[in-house]
Coordinates of C-alpha atoms and ligand atoms in Angstrom, one line a residue:
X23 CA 18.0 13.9 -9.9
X24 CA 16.8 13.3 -6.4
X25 CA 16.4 9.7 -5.2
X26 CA 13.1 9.6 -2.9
X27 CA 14.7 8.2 0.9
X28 CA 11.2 5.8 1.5
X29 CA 12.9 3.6 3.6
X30 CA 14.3 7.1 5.9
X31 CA 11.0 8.7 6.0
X32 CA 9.2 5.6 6.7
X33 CA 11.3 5.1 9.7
X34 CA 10.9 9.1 10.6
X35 CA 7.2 8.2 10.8
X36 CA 7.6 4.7 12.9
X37 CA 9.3 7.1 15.6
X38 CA 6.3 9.4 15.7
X39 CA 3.8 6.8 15.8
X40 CA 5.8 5.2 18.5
X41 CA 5.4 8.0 20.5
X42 CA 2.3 8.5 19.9
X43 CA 1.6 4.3 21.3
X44 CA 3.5 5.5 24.4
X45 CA 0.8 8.3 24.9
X46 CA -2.3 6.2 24.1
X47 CA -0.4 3.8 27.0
X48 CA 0.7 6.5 29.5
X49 CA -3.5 7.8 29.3
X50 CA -4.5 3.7 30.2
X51 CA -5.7 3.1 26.7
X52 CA -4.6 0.0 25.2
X53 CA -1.7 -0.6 22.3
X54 CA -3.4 -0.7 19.2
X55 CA -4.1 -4.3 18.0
X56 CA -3.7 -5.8 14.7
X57 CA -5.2 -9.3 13.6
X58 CA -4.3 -10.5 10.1
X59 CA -5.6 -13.7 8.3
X60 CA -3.6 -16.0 6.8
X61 CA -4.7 -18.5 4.3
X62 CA -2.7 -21.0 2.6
X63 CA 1.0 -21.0 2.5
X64 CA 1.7 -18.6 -0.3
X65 CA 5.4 -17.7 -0.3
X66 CA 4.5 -13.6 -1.0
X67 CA 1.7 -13.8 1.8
X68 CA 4.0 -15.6 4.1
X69 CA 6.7 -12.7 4.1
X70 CA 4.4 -10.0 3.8
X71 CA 2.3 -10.7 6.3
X72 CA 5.9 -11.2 8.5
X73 CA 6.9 -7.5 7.7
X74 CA 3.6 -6.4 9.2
X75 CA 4.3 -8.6 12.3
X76 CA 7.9 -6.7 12.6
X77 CA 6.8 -3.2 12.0
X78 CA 4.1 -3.9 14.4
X79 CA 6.4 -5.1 17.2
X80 CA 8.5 -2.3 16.3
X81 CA 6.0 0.8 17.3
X82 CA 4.3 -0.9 20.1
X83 CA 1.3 -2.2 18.6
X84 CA 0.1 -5.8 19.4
X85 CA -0.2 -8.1 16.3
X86 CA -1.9 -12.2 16.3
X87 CA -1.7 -13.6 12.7
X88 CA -4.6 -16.2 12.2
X89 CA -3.3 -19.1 9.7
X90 CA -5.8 -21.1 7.8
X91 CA -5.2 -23.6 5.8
X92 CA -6.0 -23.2 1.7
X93 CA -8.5 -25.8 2.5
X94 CA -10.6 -23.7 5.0
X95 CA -14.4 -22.9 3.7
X96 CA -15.5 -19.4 2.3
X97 CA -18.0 -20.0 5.7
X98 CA -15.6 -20.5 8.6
X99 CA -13.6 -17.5 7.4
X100 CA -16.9 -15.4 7.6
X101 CA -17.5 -16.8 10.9
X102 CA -13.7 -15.9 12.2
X103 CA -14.4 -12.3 10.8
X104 CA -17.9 -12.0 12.1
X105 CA -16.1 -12.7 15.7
X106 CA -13.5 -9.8 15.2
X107 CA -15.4 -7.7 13.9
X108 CA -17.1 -7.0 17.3
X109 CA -14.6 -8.4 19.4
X110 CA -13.6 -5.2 21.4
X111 CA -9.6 -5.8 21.8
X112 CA -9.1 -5.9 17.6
X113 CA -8.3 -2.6 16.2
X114 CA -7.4 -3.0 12.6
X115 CA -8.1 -6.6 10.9
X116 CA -6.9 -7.6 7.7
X117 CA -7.2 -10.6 5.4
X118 CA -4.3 -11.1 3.0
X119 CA -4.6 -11.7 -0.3
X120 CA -5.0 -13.7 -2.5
X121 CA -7.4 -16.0 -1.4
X122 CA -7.6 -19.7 -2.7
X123 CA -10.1 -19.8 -5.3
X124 CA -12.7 -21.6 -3.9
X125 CA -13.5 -18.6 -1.5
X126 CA -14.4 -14.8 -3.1
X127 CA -12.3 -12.2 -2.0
X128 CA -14.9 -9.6 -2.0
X129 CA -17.6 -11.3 -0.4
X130 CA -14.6 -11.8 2.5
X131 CA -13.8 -7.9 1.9
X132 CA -17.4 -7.1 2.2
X133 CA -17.7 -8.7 5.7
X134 CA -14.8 -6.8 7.0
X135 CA -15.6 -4.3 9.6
X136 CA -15.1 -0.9 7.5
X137 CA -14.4 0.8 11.1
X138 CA -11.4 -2.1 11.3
X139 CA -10.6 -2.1 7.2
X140 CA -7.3 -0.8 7.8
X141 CA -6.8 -2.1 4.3
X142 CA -9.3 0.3 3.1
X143 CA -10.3 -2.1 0.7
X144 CA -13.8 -2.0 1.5
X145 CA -16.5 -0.7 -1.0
X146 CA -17.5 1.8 2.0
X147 CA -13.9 2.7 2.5
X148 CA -12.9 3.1 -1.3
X149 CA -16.3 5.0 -1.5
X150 CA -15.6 7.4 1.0
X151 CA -12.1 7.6 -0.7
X152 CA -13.1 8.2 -3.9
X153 CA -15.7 11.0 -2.2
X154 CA -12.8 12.9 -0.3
X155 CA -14.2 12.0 2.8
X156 CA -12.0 11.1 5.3
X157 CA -11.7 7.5 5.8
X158 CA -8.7 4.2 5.5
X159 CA -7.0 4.9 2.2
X160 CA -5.1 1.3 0.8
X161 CA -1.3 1.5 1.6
X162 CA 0.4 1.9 -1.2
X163 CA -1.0 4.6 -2.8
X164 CA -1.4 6.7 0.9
X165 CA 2.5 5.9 1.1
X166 CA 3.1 7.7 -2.2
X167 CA 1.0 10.5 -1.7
X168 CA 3.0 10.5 1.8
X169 CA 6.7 10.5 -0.4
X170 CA 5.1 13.2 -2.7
X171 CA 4.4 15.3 0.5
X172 CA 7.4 15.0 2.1
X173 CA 9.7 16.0 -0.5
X174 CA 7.1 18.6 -1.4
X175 CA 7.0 17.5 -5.4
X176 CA 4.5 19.7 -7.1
X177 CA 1.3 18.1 -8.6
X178 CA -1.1 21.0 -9.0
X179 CA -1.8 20.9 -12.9
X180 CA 0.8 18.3 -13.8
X181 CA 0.2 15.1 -16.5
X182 CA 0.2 11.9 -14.4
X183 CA 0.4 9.0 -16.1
X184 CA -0.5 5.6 -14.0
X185 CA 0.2 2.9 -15.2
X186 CA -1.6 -0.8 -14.1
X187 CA -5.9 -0.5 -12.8
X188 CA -5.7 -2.7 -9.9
X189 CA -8.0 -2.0 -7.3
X190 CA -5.4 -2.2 -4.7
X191 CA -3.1 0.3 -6.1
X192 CA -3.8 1.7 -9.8
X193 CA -7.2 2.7 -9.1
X194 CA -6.9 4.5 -5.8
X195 CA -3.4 6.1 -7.0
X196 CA -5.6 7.7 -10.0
X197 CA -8.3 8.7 -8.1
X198 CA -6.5 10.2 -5.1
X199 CA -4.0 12.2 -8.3
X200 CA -7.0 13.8 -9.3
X201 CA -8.6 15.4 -6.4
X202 CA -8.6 19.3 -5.6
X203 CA -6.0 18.5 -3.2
X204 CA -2.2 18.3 -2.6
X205 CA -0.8 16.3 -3.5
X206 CA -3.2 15.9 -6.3
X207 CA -4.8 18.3 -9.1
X208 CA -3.3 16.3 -11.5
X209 CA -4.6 15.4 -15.0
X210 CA -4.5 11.6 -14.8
X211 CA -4.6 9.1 -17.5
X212 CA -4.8 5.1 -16.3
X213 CA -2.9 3.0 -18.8
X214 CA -3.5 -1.0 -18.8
X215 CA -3.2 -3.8 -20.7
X216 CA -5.0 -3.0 -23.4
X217 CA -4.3 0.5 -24.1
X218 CA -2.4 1.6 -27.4
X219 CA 0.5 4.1 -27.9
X220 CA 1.7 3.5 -23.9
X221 CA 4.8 4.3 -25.0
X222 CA 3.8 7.8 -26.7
X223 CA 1.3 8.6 -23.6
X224 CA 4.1 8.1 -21.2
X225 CA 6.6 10.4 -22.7
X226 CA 4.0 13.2 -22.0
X227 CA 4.0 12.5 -18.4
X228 CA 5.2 15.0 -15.9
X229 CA 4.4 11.8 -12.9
X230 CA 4.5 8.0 -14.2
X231 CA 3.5 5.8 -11.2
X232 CA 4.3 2.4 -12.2
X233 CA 2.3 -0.3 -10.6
X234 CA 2.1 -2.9 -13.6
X235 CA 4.3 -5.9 -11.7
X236 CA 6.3 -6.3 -15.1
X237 CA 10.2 -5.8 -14.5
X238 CA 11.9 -2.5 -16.0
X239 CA 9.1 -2.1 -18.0
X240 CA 9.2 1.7 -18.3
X241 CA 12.4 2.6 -20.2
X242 CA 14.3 5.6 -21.2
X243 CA 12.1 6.5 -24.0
X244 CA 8.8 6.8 -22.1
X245 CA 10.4 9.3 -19.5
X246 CA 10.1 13.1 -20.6
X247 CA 13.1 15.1 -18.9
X248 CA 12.5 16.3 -15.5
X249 CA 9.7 13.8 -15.0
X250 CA 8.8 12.3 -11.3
X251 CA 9.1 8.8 -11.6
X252 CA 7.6 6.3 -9.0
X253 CA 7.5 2.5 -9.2
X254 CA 5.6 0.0 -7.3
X255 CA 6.8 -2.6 -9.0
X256 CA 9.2 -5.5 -6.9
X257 CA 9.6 -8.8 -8.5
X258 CA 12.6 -11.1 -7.8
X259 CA 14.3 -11.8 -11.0
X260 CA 16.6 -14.8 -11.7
X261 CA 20.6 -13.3 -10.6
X262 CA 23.9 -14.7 -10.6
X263 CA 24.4 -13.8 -6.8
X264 CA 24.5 -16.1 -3.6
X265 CA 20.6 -15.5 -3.1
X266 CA 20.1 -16.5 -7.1
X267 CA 17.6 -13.2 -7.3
X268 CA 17.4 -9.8 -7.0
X269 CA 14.6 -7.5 -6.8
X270 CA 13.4 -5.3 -9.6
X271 CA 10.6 -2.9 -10.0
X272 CA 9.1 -1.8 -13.0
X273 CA 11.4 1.2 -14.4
X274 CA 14.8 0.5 -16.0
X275 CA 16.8 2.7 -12.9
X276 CA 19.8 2.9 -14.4
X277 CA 18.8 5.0 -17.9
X278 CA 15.4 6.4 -16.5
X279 CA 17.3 8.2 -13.8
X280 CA 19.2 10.3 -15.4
X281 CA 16.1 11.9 -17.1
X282 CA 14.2 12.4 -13.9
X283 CA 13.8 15.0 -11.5
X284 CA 12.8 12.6 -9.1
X285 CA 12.8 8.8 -8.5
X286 CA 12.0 5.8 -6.5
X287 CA 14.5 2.8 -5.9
X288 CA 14.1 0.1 -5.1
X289 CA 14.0 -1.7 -3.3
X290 CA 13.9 1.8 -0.5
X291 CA 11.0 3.3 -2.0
X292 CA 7.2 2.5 -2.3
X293 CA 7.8 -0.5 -0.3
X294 CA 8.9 1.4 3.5
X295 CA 5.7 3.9 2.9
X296 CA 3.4 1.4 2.1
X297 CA 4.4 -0.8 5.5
X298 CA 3.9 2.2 7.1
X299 CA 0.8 3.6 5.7
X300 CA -0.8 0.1 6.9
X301 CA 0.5 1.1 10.4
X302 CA -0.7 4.5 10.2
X303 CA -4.4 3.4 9.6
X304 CA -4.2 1.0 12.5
X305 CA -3.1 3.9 14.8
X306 CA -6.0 6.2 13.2
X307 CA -8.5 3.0 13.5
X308 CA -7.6 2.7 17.5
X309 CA -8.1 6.9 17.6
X310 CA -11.9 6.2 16.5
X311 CA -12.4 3.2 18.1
X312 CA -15.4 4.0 20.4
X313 CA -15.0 0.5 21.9
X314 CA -11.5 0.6 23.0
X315 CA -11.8 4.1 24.2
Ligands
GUN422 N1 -1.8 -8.6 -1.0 C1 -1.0 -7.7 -1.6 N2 -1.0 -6.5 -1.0 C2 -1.9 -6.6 0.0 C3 -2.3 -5.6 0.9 O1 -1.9 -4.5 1.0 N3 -3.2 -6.1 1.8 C4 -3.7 -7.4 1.8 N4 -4.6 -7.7 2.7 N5 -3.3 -8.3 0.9 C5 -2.4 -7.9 0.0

């Protein structure tokens, strides 16, 4: 069993998109700039949009974060994005969700820039994603195709099994598994909610991506032997340490493991590539930028 190193290779890629910052600079360009909205004081939000500050900070890009309180109209948020949208020094801008829910997410979505949807949350985006065309594919599922790639895992005719149909994750993960590509050429099935016999479909899988957000939900029964297991999932459960929580994703590590061929931790897996997926489509949105270049 081989224990997928997210947190290494995401840090391999931060050096080579470093150096590729220093380039853009040495040439006159500018560092690539990355505006992310705020709303509210969601705990989550609050920390995640702090890692994107760091990792920014960390490869040269320049970063603002733009809080708003959970009071702030639907309107004055389209207004703010309307402004960065053409405003030439903003790169990559996202809005972090959720939203309160007085405002829709994807009327704010819609009125995102798709040249600046580093998120690649917009229908243009996830069009042109689920098209093959080359475009901002959403960061968690670009980080796992990433993993898969670096550690060479082969997909070509395998049984994935994904589990959770979120548009953020789920969705995209399936899509991208199935296209004549590598990795991909998979035969994918999306479990959810409602679907019966999860347990049964699982233990056919050759690749379970777990992405449901429900703590060591996938246990040693599910796995087939020599499976590729990956898991999204990172919730703090209650613990009897000094923090009073630890972090667990959504397969039971410790008797999944030993069945697999290969695994995520975590935390150390998904999380690493998906921070630096986000980066990555900020350096690719400053590439085409006609305005900054
Ligand atoms: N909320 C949870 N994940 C994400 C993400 O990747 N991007 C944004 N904007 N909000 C999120």
């Amino acid at each position: 069993m081989i224990v997928l190193d997210g947190k290494k290779i995401a840090q391999e890629i931060k050096k080579e998109i470093s150096e590729e910052v220093k380039t853009l600079i040495a040439q006159g360009k500018p560092a690539p700039h990355l505006v992310a909205i705020l709303v509210g004081n969601d705990g989550a939000s609050e920390t995640y949009v702090g890692h994107k500050e760091k990792d920014c900070k960390e490869v040269g890009f320049r970063s603002t974060v733009l809080r708003f309180s959970d009071s702030v109209s639907q309107e004055e948020l389209l207004l703010e994005i309307n402004k960065l949208n053409t405003d030439s020094d903003v790169t990559g801008l996202i809005v972090q969700l959720p939203l309160p829910a007085h405002i829709s997410e994807e009327k704010i979505i819609e009125s995102i820039n798709p040249d600046k949807d580093v998120d690649g949350f917009h229908p243009v985006n996830v069009g042109r994603m689920v098209t093959g065309l080359p475009t901002f594919v959403s960061a968690t599922p670009d980080g796992i195709i990433e993993l898969l790639k670096k550690y060479s895992i082969e997909t070509s005719g395998k049984n994935c099994v994904v589990l959770g149909r979120s548009n953020i994750v789920g969705r995209p993960m399936a899509n991208l598994l199935s296209q004549k590509a590598y990795p991909g050429d998979c035969t994918v099935t999306v479990c959810h909610s409602r679907t019966r016999n999860i347990k049964e479909i699982c233990a056919q899988a050759d690749i379970i991506i777990a992405a449901l957000g429900s703590p060591e939900f996938v246990t040693a029964d599910m796995v087939k032997e020599g499976a590729v297991v990956i898991d999204v999932g990172i919730t703090r459960v209650k613990a009897d340490n000094k923090n009073g929580f630890r972090l667990t994703g959504d397969v039971k590590f410790d008797e999944v493991s030993v069945k697999t061929s290969y695994i995520t931790p975590v935390p150390g897996g998904v999380g690493p590539m998906t921070r630096v997926a986000l980066l990555k489509n900020t350096l690719k949105a400053a590439k085409l930028s006609k305005s900054q270049f």
